[in-house]
mmCIF file of C-alpha atoms and ligand atoms in Angstrom:
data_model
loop_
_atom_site.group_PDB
_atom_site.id
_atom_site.type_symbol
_atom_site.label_atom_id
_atom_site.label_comp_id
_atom_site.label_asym_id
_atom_site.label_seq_id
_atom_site.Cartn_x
_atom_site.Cartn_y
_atom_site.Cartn_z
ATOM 1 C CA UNK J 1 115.259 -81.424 -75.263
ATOM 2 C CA UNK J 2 115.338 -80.874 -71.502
ATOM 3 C CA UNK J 3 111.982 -79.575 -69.763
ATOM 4 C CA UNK J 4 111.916 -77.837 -66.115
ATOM 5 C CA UNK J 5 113.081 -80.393 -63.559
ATOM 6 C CA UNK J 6 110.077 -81.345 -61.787
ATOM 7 C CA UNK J 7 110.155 -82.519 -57.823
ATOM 8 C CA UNK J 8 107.668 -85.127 -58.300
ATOM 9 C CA UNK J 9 107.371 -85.829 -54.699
ATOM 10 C CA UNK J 10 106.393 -82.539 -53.835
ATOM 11 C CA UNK J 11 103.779 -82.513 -57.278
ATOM 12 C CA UNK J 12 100.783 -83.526 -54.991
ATOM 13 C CA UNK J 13 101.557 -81.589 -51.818
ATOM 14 C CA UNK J 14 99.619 -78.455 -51.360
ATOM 15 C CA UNK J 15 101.961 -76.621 -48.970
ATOM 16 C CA UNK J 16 100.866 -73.221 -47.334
ATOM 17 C CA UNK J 17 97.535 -73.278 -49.669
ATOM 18 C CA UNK J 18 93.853 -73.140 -48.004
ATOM 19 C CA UNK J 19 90.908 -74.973 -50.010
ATOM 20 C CA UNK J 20 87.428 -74.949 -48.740
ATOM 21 C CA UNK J 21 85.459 -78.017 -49.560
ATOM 22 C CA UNK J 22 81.483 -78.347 -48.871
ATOM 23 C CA UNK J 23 79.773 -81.155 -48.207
ATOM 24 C CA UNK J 24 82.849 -82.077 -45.670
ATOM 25 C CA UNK J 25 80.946 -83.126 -42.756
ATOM 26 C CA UNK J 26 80.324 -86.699 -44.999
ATOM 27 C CA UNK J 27 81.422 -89.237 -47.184
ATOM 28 C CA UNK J 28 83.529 -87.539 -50.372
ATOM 29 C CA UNK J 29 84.009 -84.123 -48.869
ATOM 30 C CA UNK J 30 85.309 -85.721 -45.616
ATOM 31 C CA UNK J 31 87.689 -88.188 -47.365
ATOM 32 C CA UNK J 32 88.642 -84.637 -49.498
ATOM 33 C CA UNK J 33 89.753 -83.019 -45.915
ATOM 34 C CA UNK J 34 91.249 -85.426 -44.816
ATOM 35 C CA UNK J 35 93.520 -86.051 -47.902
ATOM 36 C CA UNK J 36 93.544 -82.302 -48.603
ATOM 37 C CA UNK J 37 94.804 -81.884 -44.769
ATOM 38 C CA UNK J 38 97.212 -84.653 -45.400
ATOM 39 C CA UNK J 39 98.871 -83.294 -48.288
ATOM 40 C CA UNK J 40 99.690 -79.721 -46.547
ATOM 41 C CA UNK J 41 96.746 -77.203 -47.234
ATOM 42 C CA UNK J 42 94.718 -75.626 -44.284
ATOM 43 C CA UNK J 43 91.524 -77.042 -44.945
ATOM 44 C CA UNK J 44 88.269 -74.925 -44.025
ATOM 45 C CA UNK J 45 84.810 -77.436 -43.902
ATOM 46 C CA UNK J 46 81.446 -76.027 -44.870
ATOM 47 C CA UNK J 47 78.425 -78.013 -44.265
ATOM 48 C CA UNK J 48 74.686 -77.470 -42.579
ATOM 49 C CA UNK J 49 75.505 -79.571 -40.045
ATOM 50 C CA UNK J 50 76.859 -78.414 -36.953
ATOM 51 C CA UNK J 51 77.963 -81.575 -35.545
ATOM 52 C CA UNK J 52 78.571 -83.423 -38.162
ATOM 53 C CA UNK J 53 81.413 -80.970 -39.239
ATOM 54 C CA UNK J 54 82.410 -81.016 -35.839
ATOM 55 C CA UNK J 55 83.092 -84.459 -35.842
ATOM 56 C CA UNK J 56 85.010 -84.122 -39.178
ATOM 57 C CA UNK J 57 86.992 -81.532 -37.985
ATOM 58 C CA UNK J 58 88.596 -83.803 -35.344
ATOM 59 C CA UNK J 59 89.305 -86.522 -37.639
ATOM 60 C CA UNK J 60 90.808 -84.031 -40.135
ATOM 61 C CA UNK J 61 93.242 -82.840 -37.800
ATOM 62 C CA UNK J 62 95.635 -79.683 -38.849
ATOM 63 C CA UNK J 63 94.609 -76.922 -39.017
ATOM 64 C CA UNK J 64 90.528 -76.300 -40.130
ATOM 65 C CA UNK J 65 88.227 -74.203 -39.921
ATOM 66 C CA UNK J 66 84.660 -75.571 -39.564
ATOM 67 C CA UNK J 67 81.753 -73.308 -40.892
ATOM 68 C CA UNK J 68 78.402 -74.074 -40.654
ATOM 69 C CA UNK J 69 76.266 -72.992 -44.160
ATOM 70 C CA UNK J 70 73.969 -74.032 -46.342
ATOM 71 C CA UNK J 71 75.236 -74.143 -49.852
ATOM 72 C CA UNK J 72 72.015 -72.727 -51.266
ATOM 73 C CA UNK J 73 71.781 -69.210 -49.227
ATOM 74 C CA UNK J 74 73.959 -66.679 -50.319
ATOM 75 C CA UNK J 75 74.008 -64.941 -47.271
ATOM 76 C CA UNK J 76 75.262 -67.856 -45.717
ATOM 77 C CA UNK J 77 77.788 -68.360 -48.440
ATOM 78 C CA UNK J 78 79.588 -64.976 -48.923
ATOM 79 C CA UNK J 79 79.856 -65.019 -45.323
ATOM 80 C CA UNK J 80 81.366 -68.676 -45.275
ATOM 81 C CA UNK J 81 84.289 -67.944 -47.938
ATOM 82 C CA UNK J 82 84.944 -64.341 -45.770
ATOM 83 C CA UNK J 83 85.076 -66.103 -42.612
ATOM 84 C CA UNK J 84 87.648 -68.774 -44.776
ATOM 85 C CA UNK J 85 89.653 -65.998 -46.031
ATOM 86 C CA UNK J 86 89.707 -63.680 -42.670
ATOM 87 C CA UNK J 87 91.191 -66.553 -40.777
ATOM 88 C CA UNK J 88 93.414 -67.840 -43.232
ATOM 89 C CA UNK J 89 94.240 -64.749 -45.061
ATOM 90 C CA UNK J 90 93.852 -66.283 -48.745
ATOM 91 C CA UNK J 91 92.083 -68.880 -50.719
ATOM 92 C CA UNK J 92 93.432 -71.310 -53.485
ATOM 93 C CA UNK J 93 91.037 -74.881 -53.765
ATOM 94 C CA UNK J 94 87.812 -74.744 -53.978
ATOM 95 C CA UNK J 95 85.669 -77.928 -53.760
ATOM 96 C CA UNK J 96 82.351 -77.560 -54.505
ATOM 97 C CA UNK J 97 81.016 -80.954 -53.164
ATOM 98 C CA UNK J 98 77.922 -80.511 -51.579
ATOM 99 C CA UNK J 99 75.032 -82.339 -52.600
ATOM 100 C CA UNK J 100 71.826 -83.759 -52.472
ATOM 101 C CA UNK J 101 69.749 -86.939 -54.012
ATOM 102 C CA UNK J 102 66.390 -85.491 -52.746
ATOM 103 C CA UNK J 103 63.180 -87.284 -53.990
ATOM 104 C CA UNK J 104 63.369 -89.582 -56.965
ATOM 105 C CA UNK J 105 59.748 -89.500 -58.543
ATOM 106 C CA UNK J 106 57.861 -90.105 -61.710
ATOM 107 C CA UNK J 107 57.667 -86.436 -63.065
ATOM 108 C CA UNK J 108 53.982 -86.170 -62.510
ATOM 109 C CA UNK J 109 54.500 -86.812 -58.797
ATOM 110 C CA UNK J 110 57.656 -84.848 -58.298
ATOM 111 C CA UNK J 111 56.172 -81.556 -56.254
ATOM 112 C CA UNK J 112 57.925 -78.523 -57.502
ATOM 113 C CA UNK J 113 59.122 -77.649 -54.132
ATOM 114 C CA UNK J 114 60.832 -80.921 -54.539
ATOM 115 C CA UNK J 115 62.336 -80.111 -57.724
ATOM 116 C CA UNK J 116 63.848 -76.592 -56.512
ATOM 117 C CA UNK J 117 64.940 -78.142 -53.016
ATOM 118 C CA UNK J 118 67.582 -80.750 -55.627
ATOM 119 C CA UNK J 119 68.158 -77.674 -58.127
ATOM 120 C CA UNK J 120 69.477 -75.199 -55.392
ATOM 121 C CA UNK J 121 71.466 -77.475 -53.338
ATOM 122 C CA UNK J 122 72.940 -78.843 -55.970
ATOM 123 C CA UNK J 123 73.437 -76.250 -58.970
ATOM 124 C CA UNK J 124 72.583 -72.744 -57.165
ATOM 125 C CA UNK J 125 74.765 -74.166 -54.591
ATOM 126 C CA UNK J 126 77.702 -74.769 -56.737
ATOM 127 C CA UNK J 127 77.268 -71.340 -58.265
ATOM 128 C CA UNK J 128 76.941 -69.426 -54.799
ATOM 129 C CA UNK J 129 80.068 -71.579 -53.544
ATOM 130 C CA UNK J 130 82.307 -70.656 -56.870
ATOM 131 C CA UNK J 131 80.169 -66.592 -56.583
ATOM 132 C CA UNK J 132 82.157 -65.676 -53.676
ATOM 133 C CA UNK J 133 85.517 -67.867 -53.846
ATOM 134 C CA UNK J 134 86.231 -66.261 -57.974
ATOM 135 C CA UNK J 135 87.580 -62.929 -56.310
ATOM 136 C CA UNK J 136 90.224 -64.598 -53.480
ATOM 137 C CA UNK J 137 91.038 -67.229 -56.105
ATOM 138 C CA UNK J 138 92.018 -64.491 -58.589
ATOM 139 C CA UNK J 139 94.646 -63.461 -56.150
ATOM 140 C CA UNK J 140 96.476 -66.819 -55.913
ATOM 141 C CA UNK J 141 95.535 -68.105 -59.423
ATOM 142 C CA UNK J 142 93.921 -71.157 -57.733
ATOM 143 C CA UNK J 143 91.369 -73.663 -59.267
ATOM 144 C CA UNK J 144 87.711 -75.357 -58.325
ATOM 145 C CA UNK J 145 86.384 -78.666 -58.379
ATOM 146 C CA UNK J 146 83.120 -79.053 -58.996
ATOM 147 C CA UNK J 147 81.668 -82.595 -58.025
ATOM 148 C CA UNK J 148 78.692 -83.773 -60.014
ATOM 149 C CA UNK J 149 78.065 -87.589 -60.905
ATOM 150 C CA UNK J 150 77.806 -90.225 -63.732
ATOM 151 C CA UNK J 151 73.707 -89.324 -63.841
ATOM 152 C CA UNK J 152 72.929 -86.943 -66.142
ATOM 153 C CA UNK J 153 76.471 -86.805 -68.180
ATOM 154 C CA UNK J 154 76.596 -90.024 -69.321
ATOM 155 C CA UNK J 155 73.852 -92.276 -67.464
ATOM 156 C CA UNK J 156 70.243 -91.537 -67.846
ATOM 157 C CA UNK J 157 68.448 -94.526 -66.427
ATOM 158 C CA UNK J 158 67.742 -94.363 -63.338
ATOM 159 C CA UNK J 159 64.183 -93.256 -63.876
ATOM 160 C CA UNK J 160 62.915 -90.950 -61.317
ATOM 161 C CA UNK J 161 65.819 -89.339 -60.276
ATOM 162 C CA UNK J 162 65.596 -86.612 -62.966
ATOM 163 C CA UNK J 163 66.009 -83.510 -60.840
ATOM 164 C CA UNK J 164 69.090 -84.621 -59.786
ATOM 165 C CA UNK J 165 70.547 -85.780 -62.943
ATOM 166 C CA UNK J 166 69.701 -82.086 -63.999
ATOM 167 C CA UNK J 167 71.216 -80.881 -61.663
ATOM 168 C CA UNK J 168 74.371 -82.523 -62.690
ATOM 169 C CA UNK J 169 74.814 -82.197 -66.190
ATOM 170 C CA UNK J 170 73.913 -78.530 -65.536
ATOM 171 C CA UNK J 171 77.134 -78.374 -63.434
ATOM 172 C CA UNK J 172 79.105 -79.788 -65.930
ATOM 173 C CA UNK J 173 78.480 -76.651 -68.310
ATOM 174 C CA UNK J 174 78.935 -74.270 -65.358
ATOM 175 C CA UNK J 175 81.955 -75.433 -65.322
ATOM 176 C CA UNK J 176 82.930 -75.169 -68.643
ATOM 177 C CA UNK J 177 81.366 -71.618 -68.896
ATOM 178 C CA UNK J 178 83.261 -70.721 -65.559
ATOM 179 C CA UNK J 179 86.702 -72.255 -67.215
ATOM 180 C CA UNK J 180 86.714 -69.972 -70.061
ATOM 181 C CA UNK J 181 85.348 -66.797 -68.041
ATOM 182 C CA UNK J 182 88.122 -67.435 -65.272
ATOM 183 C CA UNK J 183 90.756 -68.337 -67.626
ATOM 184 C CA UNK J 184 92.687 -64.909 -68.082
ATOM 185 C CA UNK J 185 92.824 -65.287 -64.505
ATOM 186 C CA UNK J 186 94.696 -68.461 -63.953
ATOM 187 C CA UNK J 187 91.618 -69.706 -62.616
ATOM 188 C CA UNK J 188 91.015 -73.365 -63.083
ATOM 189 C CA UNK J 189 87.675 -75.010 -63.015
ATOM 190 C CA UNK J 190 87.138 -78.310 -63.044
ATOM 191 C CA UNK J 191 84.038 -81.299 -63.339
ATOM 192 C CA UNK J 192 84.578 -84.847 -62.000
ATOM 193 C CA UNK J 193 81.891 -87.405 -62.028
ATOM 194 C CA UNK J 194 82.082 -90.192 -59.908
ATOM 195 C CA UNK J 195 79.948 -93.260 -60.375
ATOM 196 C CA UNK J 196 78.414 -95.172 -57.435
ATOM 197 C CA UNK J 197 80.672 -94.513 -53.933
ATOM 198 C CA UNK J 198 79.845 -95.838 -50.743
ATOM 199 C CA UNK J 199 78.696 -92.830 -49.099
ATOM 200 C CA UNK J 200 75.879 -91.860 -45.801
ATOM 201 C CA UNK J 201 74.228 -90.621 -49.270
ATOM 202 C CA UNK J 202 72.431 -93.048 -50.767
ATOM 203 C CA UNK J 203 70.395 -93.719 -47.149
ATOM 204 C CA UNK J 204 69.083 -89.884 -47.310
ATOM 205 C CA UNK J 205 67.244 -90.639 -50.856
ATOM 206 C CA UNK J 206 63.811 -90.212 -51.158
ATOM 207 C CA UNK J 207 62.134 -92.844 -53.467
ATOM 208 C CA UNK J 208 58.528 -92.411 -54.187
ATOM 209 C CA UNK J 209 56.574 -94.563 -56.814
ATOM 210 C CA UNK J 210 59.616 -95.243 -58.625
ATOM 211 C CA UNK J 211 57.612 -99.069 -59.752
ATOM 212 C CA UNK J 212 55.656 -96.768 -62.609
ATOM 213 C CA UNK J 213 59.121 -95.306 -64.305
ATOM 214 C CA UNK J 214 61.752 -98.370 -64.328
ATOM 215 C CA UNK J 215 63.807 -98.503 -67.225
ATOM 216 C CA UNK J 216 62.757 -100.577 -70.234
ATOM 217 C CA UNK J 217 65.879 -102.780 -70.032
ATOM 218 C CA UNK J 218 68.056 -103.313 -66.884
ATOM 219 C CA UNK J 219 71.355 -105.330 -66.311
ATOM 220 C CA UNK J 220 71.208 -108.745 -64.677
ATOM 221 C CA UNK J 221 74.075 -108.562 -62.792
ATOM 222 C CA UNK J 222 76.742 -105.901 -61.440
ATOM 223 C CA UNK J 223 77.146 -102.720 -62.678
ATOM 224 C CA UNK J 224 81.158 -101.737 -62.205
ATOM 225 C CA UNK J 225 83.249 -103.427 -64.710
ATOM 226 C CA UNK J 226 86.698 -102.874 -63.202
ATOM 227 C CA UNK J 227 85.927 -104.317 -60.034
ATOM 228 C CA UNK J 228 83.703 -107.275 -60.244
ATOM 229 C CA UNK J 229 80.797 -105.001 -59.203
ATOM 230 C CA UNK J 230 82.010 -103.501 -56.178
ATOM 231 C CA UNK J 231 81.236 -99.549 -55.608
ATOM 232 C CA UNK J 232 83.789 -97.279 -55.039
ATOM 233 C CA UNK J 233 85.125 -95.762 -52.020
ATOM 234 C CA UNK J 234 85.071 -91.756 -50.875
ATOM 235 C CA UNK J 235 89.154 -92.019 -50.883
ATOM 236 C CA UNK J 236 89.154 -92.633 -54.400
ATOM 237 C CA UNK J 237 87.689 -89.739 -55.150
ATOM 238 C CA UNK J 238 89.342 -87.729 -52.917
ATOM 239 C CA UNK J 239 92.225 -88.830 -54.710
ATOM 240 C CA UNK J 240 90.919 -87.299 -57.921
ATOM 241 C CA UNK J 241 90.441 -84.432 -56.504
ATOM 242 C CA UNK J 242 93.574 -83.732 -55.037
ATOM 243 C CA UNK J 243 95.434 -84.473 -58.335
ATOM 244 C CA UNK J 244 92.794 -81.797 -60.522
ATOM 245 C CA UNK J 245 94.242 -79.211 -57.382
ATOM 246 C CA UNK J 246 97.297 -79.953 -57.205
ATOM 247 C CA UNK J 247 100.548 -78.659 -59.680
ATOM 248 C CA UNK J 248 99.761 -81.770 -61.225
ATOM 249 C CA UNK J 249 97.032 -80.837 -63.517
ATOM 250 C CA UNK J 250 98.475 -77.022 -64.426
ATOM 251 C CA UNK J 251 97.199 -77.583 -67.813
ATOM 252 C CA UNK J 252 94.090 -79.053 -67.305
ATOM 253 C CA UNK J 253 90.553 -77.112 -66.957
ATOM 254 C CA UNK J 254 87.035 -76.964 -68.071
ATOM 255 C CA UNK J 255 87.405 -80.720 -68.135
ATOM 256 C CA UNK J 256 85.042 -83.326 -66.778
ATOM 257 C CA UNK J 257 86.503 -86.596 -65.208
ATOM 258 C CA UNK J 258 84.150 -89.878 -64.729
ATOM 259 C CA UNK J 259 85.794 -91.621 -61.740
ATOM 260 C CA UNK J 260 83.267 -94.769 -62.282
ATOM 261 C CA UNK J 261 85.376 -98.078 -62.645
ATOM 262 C CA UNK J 262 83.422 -98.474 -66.099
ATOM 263 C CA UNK J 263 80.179 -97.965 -64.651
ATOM 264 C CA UNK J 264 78.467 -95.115 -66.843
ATOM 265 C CA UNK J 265 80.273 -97.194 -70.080
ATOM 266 C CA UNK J 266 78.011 -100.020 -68.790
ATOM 267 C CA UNK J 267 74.486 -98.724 -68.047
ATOM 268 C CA UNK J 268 74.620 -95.253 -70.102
HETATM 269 P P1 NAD Y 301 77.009 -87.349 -48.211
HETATM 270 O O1 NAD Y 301 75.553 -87.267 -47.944
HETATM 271 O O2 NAD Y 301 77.835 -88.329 -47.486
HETATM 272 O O3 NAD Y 301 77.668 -85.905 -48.017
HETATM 273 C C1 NAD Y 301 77.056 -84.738 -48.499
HETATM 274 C C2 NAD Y 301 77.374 -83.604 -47.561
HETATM 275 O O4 NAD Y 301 76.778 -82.400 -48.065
HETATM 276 C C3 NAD Y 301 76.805 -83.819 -46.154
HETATM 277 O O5 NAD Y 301 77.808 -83.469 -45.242
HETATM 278 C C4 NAD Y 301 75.639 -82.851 -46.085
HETATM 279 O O6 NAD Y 301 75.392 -82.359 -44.766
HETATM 280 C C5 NAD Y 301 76.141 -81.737 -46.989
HETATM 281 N N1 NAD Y 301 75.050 -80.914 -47.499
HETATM 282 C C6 NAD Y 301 73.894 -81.330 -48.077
HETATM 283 N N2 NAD Y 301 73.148 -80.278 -48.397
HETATM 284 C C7 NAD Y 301 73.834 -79.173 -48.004
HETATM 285 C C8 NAD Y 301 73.565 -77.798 -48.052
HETATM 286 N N3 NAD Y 301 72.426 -77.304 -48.562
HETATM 287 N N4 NAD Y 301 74.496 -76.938 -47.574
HETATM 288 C C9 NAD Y 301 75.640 -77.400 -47.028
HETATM 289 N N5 NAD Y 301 75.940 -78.694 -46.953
HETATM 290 C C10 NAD Y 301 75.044 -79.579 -47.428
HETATM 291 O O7 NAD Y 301 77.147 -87.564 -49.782
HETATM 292 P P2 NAD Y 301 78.389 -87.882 -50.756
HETATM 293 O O8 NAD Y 301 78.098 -89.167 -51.404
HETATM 294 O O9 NAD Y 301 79.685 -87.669 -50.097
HETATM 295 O O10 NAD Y 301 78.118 -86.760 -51.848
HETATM 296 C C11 NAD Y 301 78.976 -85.662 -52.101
HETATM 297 C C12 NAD Y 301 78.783 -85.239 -53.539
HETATM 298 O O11 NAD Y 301 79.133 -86.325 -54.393
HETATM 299 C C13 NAD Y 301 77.343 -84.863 -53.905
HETATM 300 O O12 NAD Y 301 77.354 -83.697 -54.700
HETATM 301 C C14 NAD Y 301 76.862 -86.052 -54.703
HETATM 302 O O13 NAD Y 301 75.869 -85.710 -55.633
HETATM 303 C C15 NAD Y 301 78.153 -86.478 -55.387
HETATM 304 N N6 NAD Y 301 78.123 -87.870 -55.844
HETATM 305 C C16 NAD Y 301 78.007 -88.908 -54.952
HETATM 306 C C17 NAD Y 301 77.957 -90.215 -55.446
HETATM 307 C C18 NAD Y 301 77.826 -91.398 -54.526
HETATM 308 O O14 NAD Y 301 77.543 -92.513 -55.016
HETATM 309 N N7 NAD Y 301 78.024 -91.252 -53.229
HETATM 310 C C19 NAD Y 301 78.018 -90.452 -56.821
HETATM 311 C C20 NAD Y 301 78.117 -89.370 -57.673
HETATM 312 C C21 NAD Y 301 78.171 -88.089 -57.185
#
């Protein structure tokens, strides 16, 4: 039986499409522009900092549109994915990347303000980001990423860093919810959860206290099977991500992806 004939070098090319990523001023979301840039799309970067996404901008090259918001303000977010769409005149990836570690705590000394700083970046952020994109995405049938992480899907010990790990596996059933809901549309939605990355991230967590809540049990030695212990890197993510946009993965949606080398199979 034959099947359509499929150009498989054009499969991963995103030609004449626009995708706005957050979180591209750093680590994942830049190595996303770049690689999103790379393969064709216009690439507009949302972030809260100014120069940071300035700096991104340049080494994205192509043609970007940098847009300074904060992923938790819907003011700031419906006028982010307008500005997007004015300029561009459509919208078909969305990569909702932005992200936060915040304060890892012992519950009793997390302060609530604390709590809700890691909650709205991270999950009110993802909601505001996919809010305003669903109607422009309807119009070109496109699809979201959401990026959450290994914690809180399938690892659950690191001890303190629960408001984040909530804030993941919450995005992992927006998602899914989102995947059905947007699925008349040709709308498809997307989870991937990468495992440790070598990221600017990890240097903006705040531990406090974290001596009173280790885990009962920790491993000895390395923690990423497939590599001997070494982390991964931002491009191999971005990698992921341009597959789940691309033509490539027409079928797939309300999926989650670990991108971990073996890590959450290890530590759970
Ligand atoms: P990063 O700190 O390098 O980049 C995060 C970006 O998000 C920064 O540009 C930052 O300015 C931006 N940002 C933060 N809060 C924002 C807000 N309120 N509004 C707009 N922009 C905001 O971190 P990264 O490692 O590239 O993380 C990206 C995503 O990947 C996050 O959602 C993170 O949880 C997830 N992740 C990272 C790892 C890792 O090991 N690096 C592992 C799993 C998941």
């Amino acid at each position: 039986m034959e099947g359509p004939v499929v150009d498989i070098s054009k499969l991963l090319m995103l030609d004449g499409r626009v995708a706005l990523i957050t979180g591209a001023g750093s680590g994942i979301g830049k190595a996303a522009a770049i690689l999103f840039a790379q393969a064709g799309a216009k690439v507009g970067l949302v972030g809260r900092d100014a120069k940071e996404l300035e700096d991104s901008q340049q080494e994205v090259g192509g043609d970007t549109l940098a847009i300074t918001a904060d992923v938790s303000c819907p003011v700031d977010m419906e006028r982010a994915v307008s500005q997007l769409v004015e300029r561009f005149q459509r919208l078909d990836v969305v990569v909702a990347n932005a992200g936060i570690n915040g304060v890892w705590a012992p519950l009793e000394s997390l302060e609530p303000a604390e709590w809700n700083e890691t909650i709205g970046v991270n999950l009110t952020g993802t909601f505001l980001t996919m809010k305003y994109a669903v109607p422009h995405l309807r119009q070109t049938h496109g699809n979201i990423i959401v990026n959450a992480s290994i914690n809180g899907t399938r690892v659950f010990s690191n001890c303190g860093a629960t408001a984040y790990a909530c804030s993941k596996a919450a995005q992992v059933s927006l998602t899914k919810m989102a995947a059905l809901e947007l699925a008349r549309d040709g709308i498809r939605v997307n989870v991937i959860c990468p495992g440790s990355i070598e990221t600017p991230i990890h240097g903006k967590t705040v531990q406090r206290e974290l001596e009173n809540v280790s885990a009962a049990v920790e491993y000895p030695e390395g923690t990423v099977p497939l590599t001997h212990g070494k982390v991964g890197a931002a491009e191999d993510v971005a990698q992921l991500m341009l597959f789940l946009a691309s033509d490539a993965a027409k079928h797939i949606t309300g999926t989650e992806m670990w991108i971990d080398g073996g890590e959450s199979l290890l530590m759970g």
